[in-house]
Amino acid sequence: MSIIENHTTNGQPFCKDPKLTARGVGVFYGEKQAIFDVSLDIGANEVIALIGPSGCGKSTFLRCLNRMNDTIDICRVTGAIELDGEDIYDPKVDVVPLRARVGMVFQKPNPFPKSIYDNIAYGPRIHGLAQSRVELDEIVEKSLQRAGLWNEVKDRLHAPGTGLSGGQQQRLCIARTIAVDPEVILMDEPCSALDPIATAKIEELIDELRENYTIAIVTHSMQQAARVSQRTAYFHLGQLIEVNPTDQVFTTPEHALTEAYITGRFG
Amino acid sequence: MNYSSLIIAVLILLGGAYLLGRNRARAIANQGMKLHSLPTHYGALMALWTGLPPLLLLLLWGLMEPRIVDQLLVAQLPAHIQNGSGAEIQLAVSKVHNLAIGSGVSEAPELQPAVKHLQALQQRFDLLQAGVILALALIGVALTWRRIKADMRARSEVERIVRYMLFASSGIAVLTTLGILASVVYEAWLFFHKVSIFEFLFGTSWSPQIALRADQSGSSGDFGAVPLFAGTLLISLIAMVIAVPVGLMAAIYLSEYATSRVRSFAKPALEILAGIPTVVYGFFAALTVAPIIRGLGESMGLDVSSESALAAGLVMGIMIIPFVSSLSDDVINAVPQSLRDGSYGLGATRSETVRQVVIPAALPGIVGAVMLAVSRAIGETMIVAMAAGLAANLTFNPLDSVTTVTVQIVTLLVGDQEFDSPKTLAAFALGLVLFLVTLVLNYVALKIVQKYREQYD
Amino acid sequence: MTKSSMTTREKVEKSMKRRRAAEQRFRMYGVASVLFGLLCLVVLFGDILSKGTSAFSQTVIETSITLDADYLGLDKNADDQQVRLANFEGLIKQHFKDMVQPDGRKERRQLYSLVSAGASWQLQNMVLNDRSLLGQTIEVALIADDDVDQWFKHDRGHAHNAMLNETQIGWLEQWAEQGILKTRFNTLFFVNGDSREPELAGIRGAITGTFLTLLVTFLLSFPIGVAAAIYLEEFAPKNKITEFVEININNLAAVPSITFGLLGLAIFINIFGVARSTPLVGGLVLTLMTLPTIIISGRAAIKAVPPSIREAALGLGASRVQVVFHHVLPLALPGMLTGTIIGMAQALGETAPLLMIGMVAFVVDVPAFISDPSTVLPVQIFLWSDSPERAFTERTSGAIIVLLGFLVIMNTAAVMLRRRLERRW
């Protein structure tokens, strides 16, 4: 398998009311190119799923959207990504407020070695979102409630976050992200380290969060993409092959590669 | 050079035995018998049995002979020396030794019989030694020769011996620790017979020099070590004030901020500081830093001692910077990237991530690193021996001259010593304190670091 | 989710000014720390180099002197003993007296003190090598006294020199103008042993002592260290005893070096009767000190050999010992050697424990064997640094340069060895 020459993305990569727009995005790790000319819109208050075989560049693309790739020395991004019409790779843009607007949840739950309370309060504290202790308490409680974790942890807010179960830890990380009140939440295979029950809870949560947030989720599981997303983008070897409404992708895919993937011929 | 020629002889025999054993095995094989092991294994077995026992005996002999010879020698000394004190006998014995090898400076006719006796004795011992050692080697050859048969399990036997040798090698570390403990504990125990342990640990006056004066034979000088402990702490504290912040910040900068090009240059450059011998730092402290500090102090109207604690502590701090920075670098790198990502993903700046996520996560490791650095500062000898003073002042003024435990050990033990004097024994008591304190620091620090590493492994 | 009038975005933007400043500050601290460390390095090296490079040159007085056979009481057939007893010192004094014509005894003494005590030894050596020089007038470069050396190299023309008076400086200025006062490469520094006279003191004794000491250290610590590393990594059962041994090794690596000196004094010298001040006892002490380094790096090197190689050999029916000696050891050896070189470099710079075991003795003769009294380079540095003469300060720095040179060579060798033999699995 090699990359397809002169490929243009099939389906509907663009939408009317885009929150994030990517145009001709390429990513290089040193000499090696990992993403080729990806153009994609992410609409406001939609959940878009990025799927594709391992190493197809879906996570790399996701990490471009809040410039998490900046932390890797040799990584270089070309093309344009705009958030509400502002170029996020403009040299004048500070990544700090950008990341406050575009939050991220990672593959493996990564609670800080602090208490549950401090985990949630970390973001609001550094960004100066709360004027008082009462306000901070309120943010913590609300975030935990929205993440569906409040009832499980309200009696042990000052216990270490690392003591929670895997699913709880991941919901803690989502709560931590919500606490900063972002506009977009990026989720990089948030359930891959979790058991089915915990996964179901997170999926439920994603569905609820859609009301307020724009969500891009990278997933390995086609069922999960089908369950939580409105649109699905299929990546293959660093190229964006097809973007369509989720129902359509899983019933009548346009591109042969997409069909091959969803019917399980490779993955 | 009886020893070197004997060792060479044994080595030659060992080589011969190897060939002999191998050839014998080959001969057996040529007779059509199936050997259990390769011929070389038989050769190795023969070599081991030929070489090992004589070499071990030689070592033992070398350790025992001087004792025995001296015992026999004392009996030959003139009566009035024999009845004298231990030190006098020792002195006479070493004189006899010097005369016997022709390097004695003083004529001592009364010792002549002893000298003659010693020379004769040594000749006899040398002969005896050569005979016994060579005989032992040959017995080894003969016995193994007879044991070599087709069904003999030479390989397993060789491997068993090799394993024992490997085991013995790793045991040397334990023996070293025991050796250090035994030497300091025994001498310190003798010391505490002369000076009470309470006075030593809590006394505030230190002047062991008095014990040297003959007219004060009854007095044993002052051995209150508190000024030394205070001086050691003061200098270590100054060193830590320099080394911990600078080392830690340098490690943070290099691991979290610097580009890989800067890191690849600055990291080894800083580590050069750790490779510079301490005697060089001592020289630098005494001849460059101390005069500068003194000059600066005087220009500000301060009274600075030319051997100020500040100069020694400052330079010691510089020496310890790379120690702190490379240990902290290790522990900071052990903090999982996912924690940093989590923090950056929330929009934290680098410094917020470092201060509020990375450092708290790495804290146990950093504490361990600092403890190891403290242990290092306490035990550092040359810088303080060259740049700090000898005066046991009980002060916490960094511009004053203070002395340390290690400086006193060096001064008490360098030069002519009379063993058994409280002065020399005091050095071992100080050594005991030093060893115990650093042992505890190291042990706890290593445990903390180990636990910390396991947490993220 | 915000209660107050400002949106989250505004609040974040508002916090940015303060946070950017904090970020800059923090970064600055980091840069400052690294720069401070590097600055220390530069200052240290600069200081030593500026103090020490002049140790490699020596002031000499070039003059033509007649080796008056009658004055010396020697003829062409004189044997070595007679030459050694001849009064070359008087000859030199006479020569300079004739040359300068000093006034009175006091001035004579001042004149004589300009020439090193080693000058007569120079002439004596020339005659010992070639008797035909007797009676001839020869061109020689006589070693100047250390005070002259310091004046000529550092003070001439600007600073006041406390060691020489006006008359002496007058003579020297005259000689300098005549071009008979010169500096040349200081060979003596490398071929002589220690001396009380700075201009005659050299580091050959210390270097030889260092070499012998390190030889003993290497011969003992390398095999023992490798054997211990093999045992702990390949054979040791995972039990309390092994754990105890490991704790011991890790702890010994961090124990103050001076305690090893105490062990050497109490056990090797006082109990086992090993001779003091010798490379043998020095090597024994340094062996114990470097063993932990060698064992720890050796174990790391063995660990780096992938288990697949062991399994492959075991699968072919090799015994554990054979696997280790035929396969693991050859692959791990470069790493072990690197660790050993680093350990030896540590031993090379070590001073404190050697003070305890009498290697501080003033040794003029160059040691020839591991049982001869000797000193080592770092201890020589320590001894010289205590001497009040300025020329000794210079020599101390010179010796430090030589010591650092050795260390650079050893560490470069270790790095190169590691690069060259580094294996990627």
Short mmCIF file of C-alpha atoms in Angstrom, two decimals, chain A residues 10-258:
data_model
loop_
_atom_site.label_atom_id
_atom_site.label_comp_id
_atom_site.label_asym_id
_atom_site.label_seq_id
_atom_site.Cartn_x
_atom_site.Cartn_y
_atom_site.Cartn_z
CA ASN A 10 -14.39 12.11 -1.33
CA GLY A 11 -17.66 13.15 0.26
CA GLN A 12 -18.36 16.36 2.16
CA PRO A 13 -15.27 17.58 4.02
CA PHE A 14 -16.67 21.08 4.38
CA CYS A 15 -19.70 22.38 6.23
CA LYS A 16 -21.73 25.56 6.49
CA ASP A 17 -20.98 26.59 10.04
CA PRO A 18 -17.38 25.54 10.67
CA LYS A 19 -15.74 25.94 14.06
CA LEU A 20 -12.36 24.69 12.89
CA THR A 21 -11.19 24.67 9.31
CA ALA A 22 -8.12 22.86 8.05
CA ARG A 23 -6.82 23.58 4.56
CA GLY A 24 -4.03 21.67 2.88
CA VAL A 25 -2.52 20.52 6.14
CA GLY A 26 0.71 18.54 5.95
CA VAL A 27 2.76 17.28 8.88
CA PHE A 28 6.43 16.32 8.78
CA TYR A 29 8.47 14.49 11.39
CA GLY A 30 11.94 15.56 10.33
CA GLU A 31 12.20 14.35 6.75
CA LYS A 32 9.27 11.98 6.97
CA GLN A 33 5.85 13.25 5.97
CA ALA A 34 3.04 11.89 8.12
CA ILE A 35 0.03 13.86 6.84
CA PHE A 36 -0.63 14.81 3.22
CA ASP A 37 -2.75 17.76 2.18
CA VAL A 38 -5.70 17.31 4.49
CA SER A 39 -8.62 19.75 4.19
CA LEU A 40 -11.49 19.34 6.60
CA ASP A 41 -14.06 21.43 8.42
CA ILE A 42 -15.27 20.66 11.92
CA GLY A 43 -18.71 22.14 12.44
CA ALA A 44 -19.91 23.83 15.59
CA ASN A 45 -21.59 21.50 18.09
CA GLU A 46 -21.01 18.42 16.04
CA VAL A 47 -19.15 15.28 16.97
CA ILE A 48 -16.80 14.24 14.21
CA ALA A 49 -15.09 10.87 14.35
CA LEU A 50 -11.67 10.34 12.81
CA ILE A 51 -11.15 6.69 11.93
CA GLY A 52 -8.61 4.68 10.04
CA PRO A 53 -5.99 1.93 10.43
CA SER A 54 -3.10 2.33 12.90
CA GLY A 55 -0.50 4.84 11.83
CA CYS A 56 -2.85 6.54 9.36
CA GLY A 57 -2.19 9.94 10.92
CA LYS A 58 -5.56 10.53 12.56
CA SER A 59 -4.02 11.23 15.98
CA THR A 60 -1.31 13.38 14.43
CA PHE A 61 -3.98 15.42 12.67
CA LEU A 62 -5.96 15.77 15.88
CA ARG A 63 -2.90 17.03 17.74
CA CYS A 64 -2.42 19.72 15.08
CA LEU A 65 -5.76 21.23 16.01
CA ASN A 66 -4.54 22.61 19.34
CA ARG A 67 -0.86 22.65 18.42
CA MET A 68 0.06 19.81 20.78
CA ASN A 69 2.61 18.82 18.15
CA ASP A 70 4.61 21.89 19.17
CA THR A 71 5.97 19.86 22.07
CA ILE A 72 7.75 17.58 19.61
CA ASP A 73 10.97 19.20 18.43
CA ILE A 74 11.19 17.75 14.96
CA CYS A 75 7.53 18.13 14.05
CA ARG A 76 6.59 20.69 11.39
CA VAL A 77 3.08 21.62 10.22
CA THR A 78 2.23 23.19 6.84
CA GLY A 79 -1.06 24.46 5.48
CA ALA A 80 -3.63 26.48 7.40
CA ILE A 81 -5.83 25.70 10.39
CA GLU A 82 -8.31 28.31 11.51
CA LEU A 83 -10.38 28.52 14.65
CA ASP A 84 -13.36 30.83 14.15
CA GLY A 85 -11.55 32.26 11.16
CA GLU A 86 -8.27 32.95 13.00
CA ASP A 87 -5.13 31.15 11.85
CA ILE A 88 -3.89 29.21 14.86
CA TYR A 89 -0.42 28.75 13.36
CA ASP A 90 0.05 32.49 12.98
CA PRO A 91 3.38 33.27 14.71
CA LYS A 92 1.56 35.88 16.77
CA VAL A 93 -0.80 33.33 18.25
CA ASP A 94 0.01 32.16 21.76
CA VAL A 95 -0.63 28.45 22.23
CA VAL A 96 -1.72 28.95 25.82
CA PRO A 97 -5.09 30.69 25.23
CA LEU A 98 -5.50 28.54 22.12
CA ARG A 99 -5.30 25.37 24.18
CA ALA A 100 -7.64 26.86 26.72
CA ARG A 101 -10.16 27.11 23.87
CA VAL A 102 -9.35 23.76 22.31
CA GLY A 103 -9.02 21.24 25.11
CA MET A 104 -7.73 17.70 24.79
CA VAL A 105 -8.40 14.32 26.34
CA PHE A 106 -5.77 11.66 25.86
CA GLN A 107 -5.67 7.97 25.07
CA LYS A 108 -4.44 6.91 28.49
CA PRO A 109 -6.05 8.59 31.48
CA ASN A 110 -3.38 10.94 32.82
CA PRO A 111 -4.58 12.46 36.07
CA PHE A 112 -1.94 14.59 37.80
CA PRO A 113 -0.51 13.16 40.99
CA LYS A 114 -2.71 15.53 42.97
CA SER A 115 -6.10 15.31 44.68
CA ILE A 116 -9.27 14.98 42.63
CA TYR A 117 -10.17 18.54 43.53
CA ASP A 118 -6.77 19.89 42.53
CA ASN A 119 -6.88 18.01 39.26
CA ILE A 120 -10.05 19.82 38.27
CA ALA A 121 -9.02 23.13 39.81
CA TYR A 122 -5.65 23.12 38.04
CA GLY A 123 -6.94 24.66 34.77
CA PRO A 124 -9.20 27.30 36.32
CA ARG A 125 -6.38 28.26 38.69
CA ILE A 126 -3.69 28.75 36.06
CA HIS A 127 -6.06 30.64 33.80
CA GLY A 128 -7.43 32.76 36.61
CA LEU A 129 -11.03 31.72 35.95
CA ALA A 130 -12.22 31.88 39.54
CA GLN A 131 -12.10 34.99 41.66
CA SER A 132 -12.77 33.22 44.94
CA ARG A 133 -12.61 29.88 46.63
CA VAL A 134 -16.39 29.60 46.44
CA GLU A 135 -16.33 30.18 42.72
CA LEU A 136 -13.61 27.58 42.29
CA ASP A 137 -15.57 25.06 44.35
CA GLU A 138 -18.51 25.72 42.10
CA ILE A 139 -16.50 25.14 38.93
CA VAL A 140 -15.12 21.90 40.34
CA GLU A 141 -18.52 20.64 41.32
CA LYS A 142 -20.14 21.56 38.01
CA SER A 143 -17.36 20.01 35.98
CA LEU A 144 -17.53 16.80 37.94
CA GLN A 145 -21.29 16.74 37.60
CA ARG A 146 -21.17 17.23 33.86
CA ALA A 147 -18.61 14.46 33.61
CA GLY A 148 -20.97 12.26 35.61
CA LEU A 149 -18.40 11.73 38.32
CA TRP A 150 -19.72 13.93 41.09
CA ASN A 151 -21.75 11.34 42.91
CA GLU A 152 -18.89 8.87 42.88
CA VAL A 153 -16.24 11.23 44.26
CA LYS A 154 -18.00 14.00 46.17
CA ASP A 155 -17.02 12.45 49.50
CA ARG A 156 -13.38 12.11 48.65
CA LEU A 157 -12.50 15.21 46.70
CA HIS A 158 -9.15 15.42 48.44
CA ALA A 159 -8.13 11.86 47.76
CA PRO A 160 -5.47 11.44 45.05
CA GLY A 161 -6.84 11.33 41.52
CA THR A 162 -4.54 8.44 40.71
CA GLY A 163 -6.50 6.26 43.14
CA LEU A 164 -9.59 6.17 40.92
CA SER A 165 -10.43 3.34 38.55
CA GLY A 166 -9.43 3.67 34.90
CA GLY A 167 -12.87 4.76 33.71
CA GLN A 168 -13.22 7.21 36.55
CA GLN A 169 -9.76 8.58 35.82
CA GLN A 170 -10.73 9.21 32.21
CA ARG A 171 -13.93 10.96 33.27
CA LEU A 172 -11.80 12.97 35.70
CA CYS A 173 -9.63 14.01 32.77
CA ILE A 174 -12.73 15.00 30.80
CA ALA A 175 -14.01 16.95 33.78
CA ARG A 176 -10.60 18.61 34.04
CA THR A 177 -10.90 19.67 30.41
CA ILE A 178 -14.46 20.96 30.82
CA ALA A 179 -13.44 22.99 33.84
CA VAL A 180 -11.48 25.33 31.57
CA ASP A 181 -14.69 25.88 29.57
CA PRO A 182 -13.21 25.16 26.15
CA GLU A 183 -15.00 25.60 22.84
CA VAL A 184 -13.64 22.47 21.21
CA ILE A 185 -12.70 19.20 22.86
CA LEU A 186 -10.27 16.88 21.10
CA MET A 187 -10.40 13.26 22.20
CA ASP A 188 -7.59 10.93 21.24
CA GLU A 189 -8.97 7.38 21.55
CA PRO A 190 -10.38 8.19 24.98
CA CYS A 191 -11.76 4.70 25.57
CA SER A 192 -8.98 2.50 24.27
CA ALA A 193 -7.68 1.79 27.77
CA LEU A 194 -11.11 1.21 29.31
CA ASP A 195 -13.47 -1.70 29.82
CA PRO A 196 -16.87 -1.83 28.00
CA ILE A 197 -18.90 -0.46 30.92
CA ALA A 198 -16.58 2.51 31.40
CA THR A 199 -16.57 3.00 27.63
CA ALA A 200 -20.36 3.14 27.54
CA LYS A 201 -20.35 5.81 30.24
CA ILE A 202 -17.86 7.94 28.34
CA GLU A 203 -19.82 7.58 25.11
CA GLU A 204 -22.97 8.70 26.91
CA LEU A 205 -21.06 11.65 28.24
CA ILE A 206 -19.80 12.63 24.78
CA ASP A 207 -23.35 12.65 23.53
CA GLU A 208 -24.37 15.02 26.31
CA LEU A 209 -21.39 17.28 25.82
CA ARG A 210 -22.33 17.85 22.18
CA GLU A 211 -24.89 20.43 23.23
CA ASN A 212 -22.21 22.82 24.39
CA TYR A 213 -19.03 21.77 22.67
CA THR A 214 -17.57 20.89 19.34
CA ILE A 215 -15.95 17.51 19.63
CA ALA A 216 -13.42 15.71 17.44
CA ILE A 217 -12.79 12.13 18.49
CA VAL A 218 -10.19 9.74 17.19
CA THR A 219 -11.30 6.17 17.62
CA HIS A 220 -10.23 2.71 16.71
CA SER A 221 -13.68 1.31 17.16
CA MET A 222 -16.06 1.72 14.24
CA GLN A 223 -18.98 0.94 16.53
CA GLN A 224 -17.99 3.81 18.73
CA ALA A 225 -17.75 6.16 15.76
CA ALA A 226 -21.17 5.01 14.64
CA ARG A 227 -22.62 5.53 18.12
CA VAL A 228 -21.30 8.96 19.01
CA SER A 229 -20.57 10.91 15.84
CA GLN A 230 -22.56 12.80 13.24
CA ARG A 231 -19.85 12.83 10.65
CA THR A 232 -16.99 10.43 10.10
CA ALA A 233 -13.64 11.09 8.41
CA TYR A 234 -11.62 8.17 7.13
CA PHE A 235 -7.81 8.53 7.09
CA HIS A 236 -5.47 6.24 5.22
CA LEU A 237 -1.66 6.49 5.27
CA GLY A 238 -1.75 10.17 6.09
CA GLN A 239 -4.41 11.08 3.55
CA LEU A 240 -8.00 11.99 4.22
CA ILE A 241 -9.88 9.57 1.99
CA GLU A 242 -13.52 10.29 2.66
CA VAL A 243 -15.72 12.44 4.90
CA ASN A 244 -19.45 11.86 5.08
CA PRO A 245 -22.31 11.71 7.53
CA THR A 246 -21.66 8.76 9.79
CA ASP A 247 -24.70 6.75 8.64
CA GLN A 248 -23.58 7.03 5.07
CA VAL A 249 -19.97 6.05 5.77
CA PHE A 250 -21.03 2.86 7.47
CA THR A 251 -23.74 1.92 5.00
CA THR A 252 -22.68 3.18 1.61
CA PRO A 253 -19.06 4.31 1.68
CA GLU A 254 -17.95 6.21 -1.42
CA HIS A 255 -14.34 5.15 -1.59
CA ALA A 256 -13.14 1.59 -2.02
CA LEU A 257 -10.56 1.98 0.75
CA THR A 258 -13.21 3.12 3.21
#
